[in-house]
Amino acid sequence: MNDERELVINPVVQTSVQHNSQVVSNIRNLTASLFGVAAGTLGLESYPGFAFYLIGTLIVSALIFLVRAEGKPSEYFHRPLGDLWGGEVVGGLSSFVLTWTLFYGLVRA
Amino acid sequence: MAQPVVQTIHRDPALFWWILLPITVVMILTGVLRHYAMTLLQTTPKKQVLPQIRQHRSLLRGVNLRQNANVLSPSSFQARKAYMVSAFQEGKFLADPEGRGKPRPNPMSDPAAMEGMMGMMKGNMAMMVPQTLIMGWINAFFSGFVIMKLPFPLTPQFKSMLQSGVGTRDLDVRWVSSLSWYFLTLFGLQPVYNFILGSNNAASQVAQQMGQVNPAAGMMGPEQDPDKLFQSEAENLEVLEHWWVLEGVEDRLLAKMAS
């Protein structure tokens, strides 16, 4: 009951939430492809490649946190942990694998 | 344990121009084509007769009253509730008041239901047909040789699928034929479609699957009895615990100003 009252007094607008998550998803997809290019050019294989992706997404999350959310993610996200730090990490993985494979195949193998 | 010998295969650089690039381009163009096909295939909503619309909208009105009850003062909420509940229970808004309590007709014989199923069928077709065609095309033209090496190892179960047509038993699973590039593009081109077609495009598979779960029929699906919906909505309104958002607003304002 208390939560509900809080939500009515400070409403969460669905459109803004969607827009914010769309921005995060766009950034993630673009950077995932670029990380794939980098990993393929560096010739990373199996686990180092995936670790590269995870470290890269962490850096991107930190950049979103500092630059786009100005250090105050709770103003932009309903659940800052899930939406900013963990949002779309798995979704970007497929495009990472795509460009990784492509550039690995072009440069190395 | 000795390290296994790293297998190297020298491949013609022309493989890139003649296989990888064409498959990628075809996949992107198929996504764009599917987007426009879906946009064109979408049927415009049929024009409904007045009692139907009235029935639908008054049910929505009850739902809206229940969801936004907090912004109403207690007296006005009580007045609205009393009116809506009595009207719902009497079935004032029903499209055919004589049909109350009769069993619903078979949804397969209802033309409106057939419409919804046709929409779902079209969505499935627009997904399935291009995929089958492209897989057939790749199998017909590009099977039988290895084109690239994956940067990560896979389990041998994938061998039969990804190296189909390559007749070497001991080849590392990381060497794959063109079909695996097809799968990679199938799953990895999602963001490309997003950037080309805008975020809410019809090419994306996730949206496709969501559309199948929740077809356009909506809450007034033809298989539901409108009278039952009205009765349950009246019950929901009856048991709603009402509170007013402006209650104690002075204290909140003062607390906000003081802090």
Short mmCIF file of C-alpha atoms in Angstrom, two decimals, chain A:
data_model
loop_
_atom_site.label_atom_id
_atom_site.label_comp_id
_atom_site.label_asym_id
_atom_site.label_seq_id
_atom_site.Cartn_x
_atom_site.Cartn_y
_atom_site.Cartn_z
CA MET A 1 0.00 0.00 0.00
CA ASN A 2 2.79 2.37 0.90
CA ASP A 3 4.64 1.64 -2.35
CA GLU A 4 1.49 2.25 -4.32
CA ARG A 5 0.98 5.62 -2.68
CA GLU A 6 4.58 6.52 -3.38
CA LEU A 7 4.12 5.60 -7.05
CA VAL A 8 1.07 7.80 -7.42
CA ILE A 9 2.76 10.76 -5.77
CA ASN A 10 5.95 10.35 -7.82
CA PRO A 11 4.72 8.58 -10.95
CA VAL A 12 6.99 6.59 -13.24
CA VAL A 13 6.21 7.57 -16.82
CA GLN A 14 6.29 4.56 -19.12
CA THR A 15 7.40 6.50 -22.19
CA SER A 16 10.45 7.90 -20.45
CA VAL A 17 11.39 4.48 -19.13
CA GLN A 18 11.15 3.05 -22.63
CA HIS A 19 13.19 5.87 -24.08
CA ASN A 20 15.93 5.45 -21.51
CA SER A 21 16.17 1.72 -21.99
CA GLN A 22 16.19 2.28 -25.77
CA VAL A 23 19.15 4.63 -25.42
CA VAL A 24 21.00 2.08 -23.29
CA SER A 25 20.22 -0.68 -25.76
CA ASN A 26 21.45 1.38 -28.72
CA ILE A 27 24.70 2.18 -26.97
CA ARG A 28 25.15 -1.46 -26.01
CA ASN A 29 24.52 -2.78 -29.51
CA LEU A 30 26.88 -0.33 -31.16
CA THR A 31 29.66 -0.87 -28.66
CA ALA A 32 29.19 -4.64 -28.76
CA SER A 33 29.78 -4.64 -32.51
CA LEU A 34 32.85 -2.45 -32.09
CA PHE A 35 34.19 -4.71 -29.35
CA GLY A 36 33.71 -7.61 -31.72
CA VAL A 37 35.80 -5.80 -34.34
CA ALA A 38 38.51 -5.14 -31.77
CA ALA A 39 38.52 -8.69 -30.41
CA GLY A 40 38.66 -10.19 -33.89
CA THR A 41 41.50 -7.91 -34.95
CA LEU A 42 43.44 -8.70 -31.79
CA GLY A 43 42.95 -12.38 -32.50
CA LEU A 44 41.44 -13.28 -29.13
CA GLU A 45 40.13 -16.81 -28.82
CA SER A 46 37.48 -18.44 -26.64
CA TYR A 47 37.61 -17.30 -23.00
CA PRO A 48 39.83 -14.20 -23.44
CA GLY A 49 37.37 -13.02 -26.09
CA PHE A 50 34.35 -13.33 -23.84
CA ALA A 51 36.28 -11.79 -20.96
CA PHE A 52 37.15 -8.91 -23.29
CA TYR A 53 33.46 -8.43 -23.98
CA LEU A 54 32.57 -8.46 -20.28
CA ILE A 55 35.30 -5.94 -19.40
CA GLY A 56 34.24 -3.78 -22.32
CA THR A 57 30.61 -3.77 -21.22
CA LEU A 58 31.70 -2.87 -17.70
CA ILE A 59 33.62 0.12 -19.06
CA VAL A 60 30.64 1.12 -21.19
CA SER A 61 28.36 0.82 -18.16
CA ALA A 62 30.68 3.05 -16.19
CA LEU A 63 30.67 5.57 -19.04
CA ILE A 64 26.86 5.52 -19.21
CA PHE A 65 26.80 5.96 -15.46
CA LEU A 66 29.13 8.94 -15.53
CA VAL A 67 28.30 10.67 -18.80
CA ARG A 68 24.67 9.89 -19.64
CA ALA A 69 23.25 9.51 -16.12
CA GLU A 70 25.58 12.11 -14.59
CA GLY A 71 26.29 9.89 -11.62
CA LYS A 72 22.67 9.77 -10.54
CA PRO A 73 21.20 6.65 -12.13
CA SER A 74 18.21 6.51 -9.80
CA GLU A 75 16.85 9.61 -11.51
CA TYR A 76 16.87 7.92 -14.90
CA PHE A 77 16.21 4.27 -14.14
CA HIS A 78 13.59 2.52 -12.10
CA ARG A 79 16.04 -0.19 -11.06
CA PRO A 80 19.55 1.23 -11.61
CA LEU A 81 21.34 -2.08 -11.06
CA GLY A 82 19.36 -4.10 -13.55
CA ASP A 83 18.72 -1.45 -16.17
CA LEU A 84 22.01 0.39 -16.32
CA TRP A 85 24.67 -2.11 -15.29
CA GLY A 86 23.06 -5.30 -16.48
CA GLY A 87 20.69 -4.11 -19.20
CA GLU A 88 21.10 -5.68 -22.62
CA VAL A 89 24.43 -7.34 -21.84
CA VAL A 90 23.19 -10.66 -23.20
CA GLY A 91 21.44 -8.97 -26.11
CA GLY A 92 24.68 -7.41 -27.26
CA LEU A 93 26.50 -10.72 -27.07
CA SER A 94 25.09 -12.02 -30.35
CA SER A 95 26.25 -9.01 -32.34
CA PHE A 96 29.60 -9.21 -30.57
CA VAL A 97 30.00 -12.83 -31.66
CA LEU A 98 29.00 -11.91 -35.21
CA THR A 99 31.62 -9.20 -35.73
CA TRP A 100 34.19 -11.10 -33.68
CA THR A 101 33.86 -14.12 -35.96
CA LEU A 102 33.88 -12.00 -39.08
CA PHE A 103 37.02 -10.07 -38.25
CA TYR A 104 38.78 -13.08 -36.77
CA GLY A 105 38.10 -14.94 -39.97
CA LEU A 106 39.26 -12.03 -42.12
CA VAL A 107 42.41 -11.16 -40.21
CA ARG A 108 43.71 -14.36 -38.65
CA ALA A 109 42.45 -17.61 -39.98
#
